[in-house]
PDB file of N, CA and C in Angstrom:
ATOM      1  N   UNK Q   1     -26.333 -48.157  10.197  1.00 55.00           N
ATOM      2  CA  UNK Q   1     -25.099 -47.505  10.607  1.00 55.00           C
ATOM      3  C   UNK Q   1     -25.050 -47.518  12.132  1.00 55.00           C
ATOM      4  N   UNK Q   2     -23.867 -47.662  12.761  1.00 68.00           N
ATOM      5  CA  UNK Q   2     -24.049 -47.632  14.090  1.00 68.00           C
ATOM      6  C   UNK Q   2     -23.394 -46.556  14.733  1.00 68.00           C
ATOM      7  N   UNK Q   3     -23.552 -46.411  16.123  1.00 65.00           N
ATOM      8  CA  UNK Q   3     -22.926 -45.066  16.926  1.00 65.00           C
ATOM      9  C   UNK Q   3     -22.154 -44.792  16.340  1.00 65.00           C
ATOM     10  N   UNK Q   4     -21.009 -45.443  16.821  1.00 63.00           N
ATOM     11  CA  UNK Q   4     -19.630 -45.326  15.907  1.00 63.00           C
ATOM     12  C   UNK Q   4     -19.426 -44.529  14.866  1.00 63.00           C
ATOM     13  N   UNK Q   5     -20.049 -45.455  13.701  1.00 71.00           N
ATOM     14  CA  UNK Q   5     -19.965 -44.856  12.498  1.00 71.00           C
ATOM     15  C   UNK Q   5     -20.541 -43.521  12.330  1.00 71.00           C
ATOM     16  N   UNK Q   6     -21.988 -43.176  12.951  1.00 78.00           N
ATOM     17  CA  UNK Q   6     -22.156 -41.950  12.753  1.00 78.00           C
ATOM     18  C   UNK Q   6     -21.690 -40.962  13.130  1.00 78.00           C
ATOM     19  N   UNK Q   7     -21.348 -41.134  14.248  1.00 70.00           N
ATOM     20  CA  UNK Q   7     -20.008 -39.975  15.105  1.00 70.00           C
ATOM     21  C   UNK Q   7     -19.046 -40.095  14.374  1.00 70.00           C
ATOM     22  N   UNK Q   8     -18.250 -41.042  14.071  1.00 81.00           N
ATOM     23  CA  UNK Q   8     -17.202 -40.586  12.505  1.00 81.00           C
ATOM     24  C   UNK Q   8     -17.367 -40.204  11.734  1.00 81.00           C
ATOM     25  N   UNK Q   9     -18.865 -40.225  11.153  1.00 85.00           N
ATOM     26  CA  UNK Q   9     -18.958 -39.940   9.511  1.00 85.00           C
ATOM     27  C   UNK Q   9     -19.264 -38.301   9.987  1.00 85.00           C
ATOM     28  N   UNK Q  10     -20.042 -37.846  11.243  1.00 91.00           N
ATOM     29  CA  UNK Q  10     -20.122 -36.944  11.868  1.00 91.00           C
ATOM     30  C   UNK Q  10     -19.187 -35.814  12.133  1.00 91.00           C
ATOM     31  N   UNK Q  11     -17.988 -36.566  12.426  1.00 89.00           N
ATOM     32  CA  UNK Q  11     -16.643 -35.748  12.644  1.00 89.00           C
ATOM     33  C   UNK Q  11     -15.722 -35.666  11.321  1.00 89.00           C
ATOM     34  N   UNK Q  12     -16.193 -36.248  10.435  1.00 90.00           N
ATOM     35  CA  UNK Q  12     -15.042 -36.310   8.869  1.00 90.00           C
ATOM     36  C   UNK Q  12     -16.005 -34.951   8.635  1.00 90.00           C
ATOM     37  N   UNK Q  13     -17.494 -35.044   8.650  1.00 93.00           N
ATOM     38  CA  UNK Q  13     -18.308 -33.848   8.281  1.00 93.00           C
ATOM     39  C   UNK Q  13     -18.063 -32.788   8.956  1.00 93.00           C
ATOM     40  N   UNK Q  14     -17.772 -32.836   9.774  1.00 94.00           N
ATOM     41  CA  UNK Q  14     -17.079 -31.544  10.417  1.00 94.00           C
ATOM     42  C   UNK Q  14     -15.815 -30.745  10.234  1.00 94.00           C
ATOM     43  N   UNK Q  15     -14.983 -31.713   9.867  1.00 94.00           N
ATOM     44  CA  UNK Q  15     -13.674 -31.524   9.804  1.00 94.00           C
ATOM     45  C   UNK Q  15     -13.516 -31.083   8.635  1.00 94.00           C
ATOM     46  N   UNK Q  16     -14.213 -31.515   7.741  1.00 95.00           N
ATOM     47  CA  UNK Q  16     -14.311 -31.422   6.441  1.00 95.00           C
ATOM     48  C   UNK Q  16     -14.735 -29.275   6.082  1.00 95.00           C
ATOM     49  N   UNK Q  17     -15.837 -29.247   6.850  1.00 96.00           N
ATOM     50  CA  UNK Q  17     -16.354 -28.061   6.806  1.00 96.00           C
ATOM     51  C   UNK Q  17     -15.054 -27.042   7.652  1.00 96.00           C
ATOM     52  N   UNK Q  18     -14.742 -27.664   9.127  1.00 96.00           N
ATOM     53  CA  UNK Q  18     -13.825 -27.028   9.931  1.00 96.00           C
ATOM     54  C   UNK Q  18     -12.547 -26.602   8.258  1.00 96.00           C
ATOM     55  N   UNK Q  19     -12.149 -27.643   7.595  1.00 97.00           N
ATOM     56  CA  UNK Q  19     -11.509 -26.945   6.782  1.00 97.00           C
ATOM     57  C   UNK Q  19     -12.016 -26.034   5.711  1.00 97.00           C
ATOM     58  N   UNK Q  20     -13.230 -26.098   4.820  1.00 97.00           N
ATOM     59  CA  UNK Q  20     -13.703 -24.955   4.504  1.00 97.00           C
ATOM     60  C   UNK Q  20     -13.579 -23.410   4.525  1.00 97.00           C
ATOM     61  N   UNK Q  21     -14.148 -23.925   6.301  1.00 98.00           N
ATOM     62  CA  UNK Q  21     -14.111 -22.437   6.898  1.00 98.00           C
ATOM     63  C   UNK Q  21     -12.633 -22.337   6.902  1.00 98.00           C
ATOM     64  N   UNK Q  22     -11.579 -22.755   7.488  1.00 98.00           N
ATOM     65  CA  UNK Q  22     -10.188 -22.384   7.759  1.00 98.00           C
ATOM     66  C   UNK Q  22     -10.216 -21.748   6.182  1.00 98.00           C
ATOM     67  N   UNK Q  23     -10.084 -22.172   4.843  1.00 98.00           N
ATOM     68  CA  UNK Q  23      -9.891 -21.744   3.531  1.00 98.00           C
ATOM     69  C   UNK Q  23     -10.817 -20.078   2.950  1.00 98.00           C
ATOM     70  N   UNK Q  24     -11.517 -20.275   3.396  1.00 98.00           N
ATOM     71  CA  UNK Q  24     -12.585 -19.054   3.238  1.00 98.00           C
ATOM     72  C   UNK Q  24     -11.761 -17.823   4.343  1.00 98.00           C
ATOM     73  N   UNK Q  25     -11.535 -18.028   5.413  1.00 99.00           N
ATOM     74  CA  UNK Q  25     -10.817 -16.891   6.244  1.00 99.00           C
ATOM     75  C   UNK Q  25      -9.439 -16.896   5.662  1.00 99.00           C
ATOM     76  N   UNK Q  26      -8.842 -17.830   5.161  1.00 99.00           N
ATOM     77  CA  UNK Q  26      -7.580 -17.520   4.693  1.00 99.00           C
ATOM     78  C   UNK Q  26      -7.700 -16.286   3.403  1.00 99.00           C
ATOM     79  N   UNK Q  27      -8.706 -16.984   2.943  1.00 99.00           N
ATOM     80  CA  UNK Q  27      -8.952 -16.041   1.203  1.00 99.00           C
ATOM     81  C   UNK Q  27      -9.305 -14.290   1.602  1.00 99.00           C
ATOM     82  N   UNK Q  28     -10.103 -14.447   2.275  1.00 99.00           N
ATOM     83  CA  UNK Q  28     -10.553 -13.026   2.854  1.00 99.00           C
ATOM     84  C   UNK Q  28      -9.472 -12.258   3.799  1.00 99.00           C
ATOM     85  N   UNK Q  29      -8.927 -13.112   4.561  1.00 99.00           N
ATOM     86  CA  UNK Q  29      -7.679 -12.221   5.295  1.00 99.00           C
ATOM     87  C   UNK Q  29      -6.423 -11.901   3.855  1.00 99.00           C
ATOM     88  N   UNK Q  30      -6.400 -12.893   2.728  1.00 99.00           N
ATOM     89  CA  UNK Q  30      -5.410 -12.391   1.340  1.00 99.00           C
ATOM     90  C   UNK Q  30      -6.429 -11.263   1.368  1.00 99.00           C
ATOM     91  N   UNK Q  31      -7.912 -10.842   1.003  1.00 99.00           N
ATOM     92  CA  UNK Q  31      -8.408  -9.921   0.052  1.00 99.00           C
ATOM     93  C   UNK Q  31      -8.264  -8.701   1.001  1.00 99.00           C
ATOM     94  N   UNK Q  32      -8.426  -8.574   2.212  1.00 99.00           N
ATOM     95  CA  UNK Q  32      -8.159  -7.777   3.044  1.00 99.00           C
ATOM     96  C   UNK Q  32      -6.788  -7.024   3.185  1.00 99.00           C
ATOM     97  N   UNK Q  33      -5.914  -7.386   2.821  1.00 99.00           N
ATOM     98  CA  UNK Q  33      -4.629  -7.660   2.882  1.00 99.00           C
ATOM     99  C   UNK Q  33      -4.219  -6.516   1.732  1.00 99.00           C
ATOM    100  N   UNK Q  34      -4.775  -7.011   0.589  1.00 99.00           N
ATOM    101  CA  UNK Q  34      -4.773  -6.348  -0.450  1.00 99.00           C
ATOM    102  C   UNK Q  34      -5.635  -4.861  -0.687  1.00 99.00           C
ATOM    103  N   UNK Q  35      -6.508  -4.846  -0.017  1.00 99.00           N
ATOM    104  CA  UNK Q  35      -7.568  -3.826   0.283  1.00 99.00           C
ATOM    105  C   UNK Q  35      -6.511  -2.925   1.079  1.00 99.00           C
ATOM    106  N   UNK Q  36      -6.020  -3.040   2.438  1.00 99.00           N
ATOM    107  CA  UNK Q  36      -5.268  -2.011   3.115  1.00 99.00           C
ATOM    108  C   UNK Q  36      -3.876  -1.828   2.520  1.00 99.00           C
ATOM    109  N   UNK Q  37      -3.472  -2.217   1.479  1.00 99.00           N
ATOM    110  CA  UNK Q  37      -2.216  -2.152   0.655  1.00 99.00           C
ATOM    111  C   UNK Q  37      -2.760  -0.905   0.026  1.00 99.00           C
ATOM    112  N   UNK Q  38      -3.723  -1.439  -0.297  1.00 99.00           N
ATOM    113  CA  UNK Q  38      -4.348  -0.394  -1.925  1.00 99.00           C
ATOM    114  C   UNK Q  38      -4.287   0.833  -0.766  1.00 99.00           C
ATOM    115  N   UNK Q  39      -5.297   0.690   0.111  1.00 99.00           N
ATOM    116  CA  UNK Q  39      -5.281   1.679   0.789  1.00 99.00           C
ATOM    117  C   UNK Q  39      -4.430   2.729   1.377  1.00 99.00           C
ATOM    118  N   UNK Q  40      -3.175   2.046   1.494  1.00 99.00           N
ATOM    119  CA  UNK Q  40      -2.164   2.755   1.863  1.00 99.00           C
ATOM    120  C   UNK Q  40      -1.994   3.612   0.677  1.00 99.00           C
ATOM    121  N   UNK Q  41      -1.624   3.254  -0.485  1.00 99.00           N
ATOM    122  CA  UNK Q  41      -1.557   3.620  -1.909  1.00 99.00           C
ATOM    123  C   UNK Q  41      -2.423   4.918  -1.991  1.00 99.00           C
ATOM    124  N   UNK Q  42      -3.469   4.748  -1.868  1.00 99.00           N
ATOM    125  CA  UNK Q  42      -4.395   5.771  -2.156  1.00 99.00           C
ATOM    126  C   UNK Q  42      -4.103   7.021  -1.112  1.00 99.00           C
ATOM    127  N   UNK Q  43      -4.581   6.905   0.009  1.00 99.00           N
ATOM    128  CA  UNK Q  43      -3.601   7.763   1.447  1.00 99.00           C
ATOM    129  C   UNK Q  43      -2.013   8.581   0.913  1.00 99.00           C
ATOM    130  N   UNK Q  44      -0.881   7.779   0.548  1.00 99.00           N
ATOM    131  CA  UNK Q  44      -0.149   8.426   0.070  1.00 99.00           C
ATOM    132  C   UNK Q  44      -0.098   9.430  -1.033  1.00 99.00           C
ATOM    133  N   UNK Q  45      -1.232   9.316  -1.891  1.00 99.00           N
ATOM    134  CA  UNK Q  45      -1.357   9.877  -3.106  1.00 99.00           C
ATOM    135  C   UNK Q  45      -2.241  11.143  -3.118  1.00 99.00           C
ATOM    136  N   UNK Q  46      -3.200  10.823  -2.025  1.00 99.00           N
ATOM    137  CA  UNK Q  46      -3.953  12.437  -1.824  1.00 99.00           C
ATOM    138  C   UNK Q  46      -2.970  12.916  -0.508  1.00 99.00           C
ATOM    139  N   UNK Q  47      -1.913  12.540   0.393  1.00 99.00           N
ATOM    140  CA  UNK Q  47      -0.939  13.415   0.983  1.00 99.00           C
ATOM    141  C   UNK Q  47      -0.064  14.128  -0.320  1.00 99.00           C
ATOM    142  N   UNK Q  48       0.157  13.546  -1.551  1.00 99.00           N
ATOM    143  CA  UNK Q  48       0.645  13.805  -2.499  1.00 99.00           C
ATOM    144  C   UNK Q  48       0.123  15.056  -3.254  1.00 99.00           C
ATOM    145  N   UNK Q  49      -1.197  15.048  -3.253  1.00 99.00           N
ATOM    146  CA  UNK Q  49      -2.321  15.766  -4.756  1.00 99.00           C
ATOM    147  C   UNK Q  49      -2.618  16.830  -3.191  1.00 99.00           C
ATOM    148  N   UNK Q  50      -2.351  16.768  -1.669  1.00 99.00           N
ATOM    149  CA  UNK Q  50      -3.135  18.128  -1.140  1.00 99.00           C
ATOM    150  C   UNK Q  50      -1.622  18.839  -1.164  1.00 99.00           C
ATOM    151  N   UNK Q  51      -0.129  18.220  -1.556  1.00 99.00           N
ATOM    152  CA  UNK Q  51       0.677  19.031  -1.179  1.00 99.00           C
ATOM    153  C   UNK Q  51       1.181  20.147  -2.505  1.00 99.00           C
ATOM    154  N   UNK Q  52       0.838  18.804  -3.674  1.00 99.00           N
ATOM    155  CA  UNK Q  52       0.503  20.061  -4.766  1.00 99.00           C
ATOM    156  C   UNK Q  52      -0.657  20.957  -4.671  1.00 99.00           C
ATOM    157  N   UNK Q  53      -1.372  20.371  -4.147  1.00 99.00           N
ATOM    158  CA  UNK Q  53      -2.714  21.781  -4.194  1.00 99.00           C
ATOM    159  C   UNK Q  53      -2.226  22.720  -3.942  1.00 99.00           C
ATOM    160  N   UNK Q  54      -1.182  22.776  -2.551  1.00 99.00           N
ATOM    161  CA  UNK Q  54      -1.046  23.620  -1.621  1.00 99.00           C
ATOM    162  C   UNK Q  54      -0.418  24.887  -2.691  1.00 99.00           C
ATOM    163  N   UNK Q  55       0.580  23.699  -3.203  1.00 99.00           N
ATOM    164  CA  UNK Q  55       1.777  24.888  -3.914  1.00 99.00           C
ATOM    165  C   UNK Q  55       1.039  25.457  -4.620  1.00 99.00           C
ATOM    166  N   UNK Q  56       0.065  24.856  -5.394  1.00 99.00           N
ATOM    167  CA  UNK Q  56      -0.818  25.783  -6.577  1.00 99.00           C
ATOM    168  C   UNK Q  56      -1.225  27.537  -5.930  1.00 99.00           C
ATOM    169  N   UNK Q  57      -1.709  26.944  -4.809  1.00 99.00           N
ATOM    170  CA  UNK Q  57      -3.085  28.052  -4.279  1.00 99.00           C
ATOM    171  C   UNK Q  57      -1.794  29.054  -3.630  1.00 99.00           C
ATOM    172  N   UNK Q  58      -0.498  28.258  -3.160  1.00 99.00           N
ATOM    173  CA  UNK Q  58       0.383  29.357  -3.188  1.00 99.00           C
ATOM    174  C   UNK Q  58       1.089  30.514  -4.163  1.00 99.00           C
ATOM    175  N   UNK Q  59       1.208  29.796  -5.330  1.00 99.00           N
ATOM    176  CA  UNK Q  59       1.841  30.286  -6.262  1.00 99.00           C
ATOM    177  C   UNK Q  59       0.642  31.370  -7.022  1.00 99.00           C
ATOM    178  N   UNK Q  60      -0.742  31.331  -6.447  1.00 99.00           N
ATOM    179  CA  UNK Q  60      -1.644  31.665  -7.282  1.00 99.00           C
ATOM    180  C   UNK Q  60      -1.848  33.113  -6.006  1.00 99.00           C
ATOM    181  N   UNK Q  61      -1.559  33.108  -5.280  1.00 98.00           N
ATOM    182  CA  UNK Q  61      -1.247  33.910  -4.202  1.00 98.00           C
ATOM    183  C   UNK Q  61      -0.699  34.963  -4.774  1.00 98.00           C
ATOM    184  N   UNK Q  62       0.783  34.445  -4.956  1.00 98.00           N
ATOM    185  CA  UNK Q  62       1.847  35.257  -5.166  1.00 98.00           C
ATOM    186  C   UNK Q  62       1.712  35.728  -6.690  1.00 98.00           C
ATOM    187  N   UNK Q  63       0.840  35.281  -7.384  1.00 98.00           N
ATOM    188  CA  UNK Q  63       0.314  36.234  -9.017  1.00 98.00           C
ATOM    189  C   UNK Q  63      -0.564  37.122  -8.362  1.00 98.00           C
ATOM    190  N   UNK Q  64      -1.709  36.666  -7.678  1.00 98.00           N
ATOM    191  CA  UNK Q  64      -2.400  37.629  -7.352  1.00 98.00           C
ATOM    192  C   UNK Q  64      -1.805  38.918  -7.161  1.00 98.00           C
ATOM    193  N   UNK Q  65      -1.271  38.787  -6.142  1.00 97.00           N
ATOM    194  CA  UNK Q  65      -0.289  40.019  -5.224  1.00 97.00           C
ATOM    195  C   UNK Q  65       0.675  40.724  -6.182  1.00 97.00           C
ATOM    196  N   UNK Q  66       1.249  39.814  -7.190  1.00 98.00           N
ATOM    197  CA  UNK Q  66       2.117  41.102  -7.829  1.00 98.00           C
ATOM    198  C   UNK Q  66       0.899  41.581  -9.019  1.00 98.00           C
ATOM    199  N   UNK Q  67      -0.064  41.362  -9.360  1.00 97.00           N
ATOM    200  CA  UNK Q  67      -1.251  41.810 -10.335  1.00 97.00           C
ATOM    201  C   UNK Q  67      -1.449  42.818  -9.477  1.00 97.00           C
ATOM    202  N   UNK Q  68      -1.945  42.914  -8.520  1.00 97.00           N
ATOM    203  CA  UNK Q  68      -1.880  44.186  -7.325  1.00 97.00           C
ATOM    204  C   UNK Q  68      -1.346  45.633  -7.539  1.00 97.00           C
ATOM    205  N   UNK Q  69      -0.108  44.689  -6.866  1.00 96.00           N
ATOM    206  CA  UNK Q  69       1.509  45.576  -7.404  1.00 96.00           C
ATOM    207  C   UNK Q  69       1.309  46.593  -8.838  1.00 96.00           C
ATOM    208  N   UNK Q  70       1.360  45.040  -9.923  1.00 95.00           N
ATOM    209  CA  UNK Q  70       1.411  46.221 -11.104  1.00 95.00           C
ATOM    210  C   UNK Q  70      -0.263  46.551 -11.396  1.00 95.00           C
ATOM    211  N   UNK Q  71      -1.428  47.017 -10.883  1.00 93.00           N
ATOM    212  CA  UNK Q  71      -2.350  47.375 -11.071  1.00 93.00           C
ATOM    213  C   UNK Q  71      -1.767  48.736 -10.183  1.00 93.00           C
ATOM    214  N   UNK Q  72      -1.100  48.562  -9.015  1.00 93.00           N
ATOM    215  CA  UNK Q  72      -1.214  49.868  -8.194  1.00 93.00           C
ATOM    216  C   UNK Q  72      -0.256  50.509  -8.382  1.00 93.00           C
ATOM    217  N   UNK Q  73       1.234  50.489  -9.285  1.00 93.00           N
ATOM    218  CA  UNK Q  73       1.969  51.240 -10.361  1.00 93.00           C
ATOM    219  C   UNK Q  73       1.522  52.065 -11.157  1.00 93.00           C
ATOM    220  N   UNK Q  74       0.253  51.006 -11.997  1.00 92.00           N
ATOM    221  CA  UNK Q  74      -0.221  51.719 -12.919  1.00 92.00           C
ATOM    222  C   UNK Q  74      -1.049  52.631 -12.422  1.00 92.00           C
ATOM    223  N   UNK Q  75      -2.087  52.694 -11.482  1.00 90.00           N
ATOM    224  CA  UNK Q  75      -2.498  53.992 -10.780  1.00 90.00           C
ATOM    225  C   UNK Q  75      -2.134  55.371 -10.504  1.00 90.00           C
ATOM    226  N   UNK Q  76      -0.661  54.540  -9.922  1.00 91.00           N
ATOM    227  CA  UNK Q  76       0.307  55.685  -9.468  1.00 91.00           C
ATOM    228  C   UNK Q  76       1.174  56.286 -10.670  1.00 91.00           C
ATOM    229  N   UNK Q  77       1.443  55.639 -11.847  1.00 89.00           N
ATOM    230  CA  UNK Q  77       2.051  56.236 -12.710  1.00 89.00           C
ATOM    231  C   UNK Q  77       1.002  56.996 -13.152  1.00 89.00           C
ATOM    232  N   UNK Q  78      -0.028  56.989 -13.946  1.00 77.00           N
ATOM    233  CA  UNK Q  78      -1.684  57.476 -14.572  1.00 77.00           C
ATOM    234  C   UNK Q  78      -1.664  59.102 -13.777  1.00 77.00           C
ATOM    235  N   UNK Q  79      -1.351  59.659 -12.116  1.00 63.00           N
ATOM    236  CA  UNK Q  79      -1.587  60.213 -11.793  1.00 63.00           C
ATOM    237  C   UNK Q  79      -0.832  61.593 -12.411  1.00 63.00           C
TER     238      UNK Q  79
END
């Protein structure tokens, strides 16, 4: 084989790989892609599940407080 040829067969081998790699970063920038999608997804959904929490622990508030109420009726009526 001579110079030539091996520096060509050299550079098809390269080029060859140079595309590889180009295909492999393409695939991973798709899977990535898809990863911060999801991600967004997920993010929206516990802003979602802490705003029901919220209401829960509110509403569980406001039982508390009137259980109170009618515990401290019944005190006051009893007397």
């Amino acid at each position: 084989m001579t110079e030539g040829a091996s520096l060509s067969s050299s550079r098809a081998t390269l080029c060859e790989r140079l595309h590889e790699l180009q295909k492999c970063v393409e695939a991973k920038d798709r899977l990535i892609e898809r990863q911060c999608i999801g991600i967004q997804k997920l993010e929206h959904q516990v802003v979602v599940l802490r705003a029901e929490r919220d209401a829960l622990l509110r509403d569980i508030d406001r039982l508390c407080l009137q259980l109170e109420v009618i515990d401290l009726q019944r005190l006051s009526n009893g007397r």
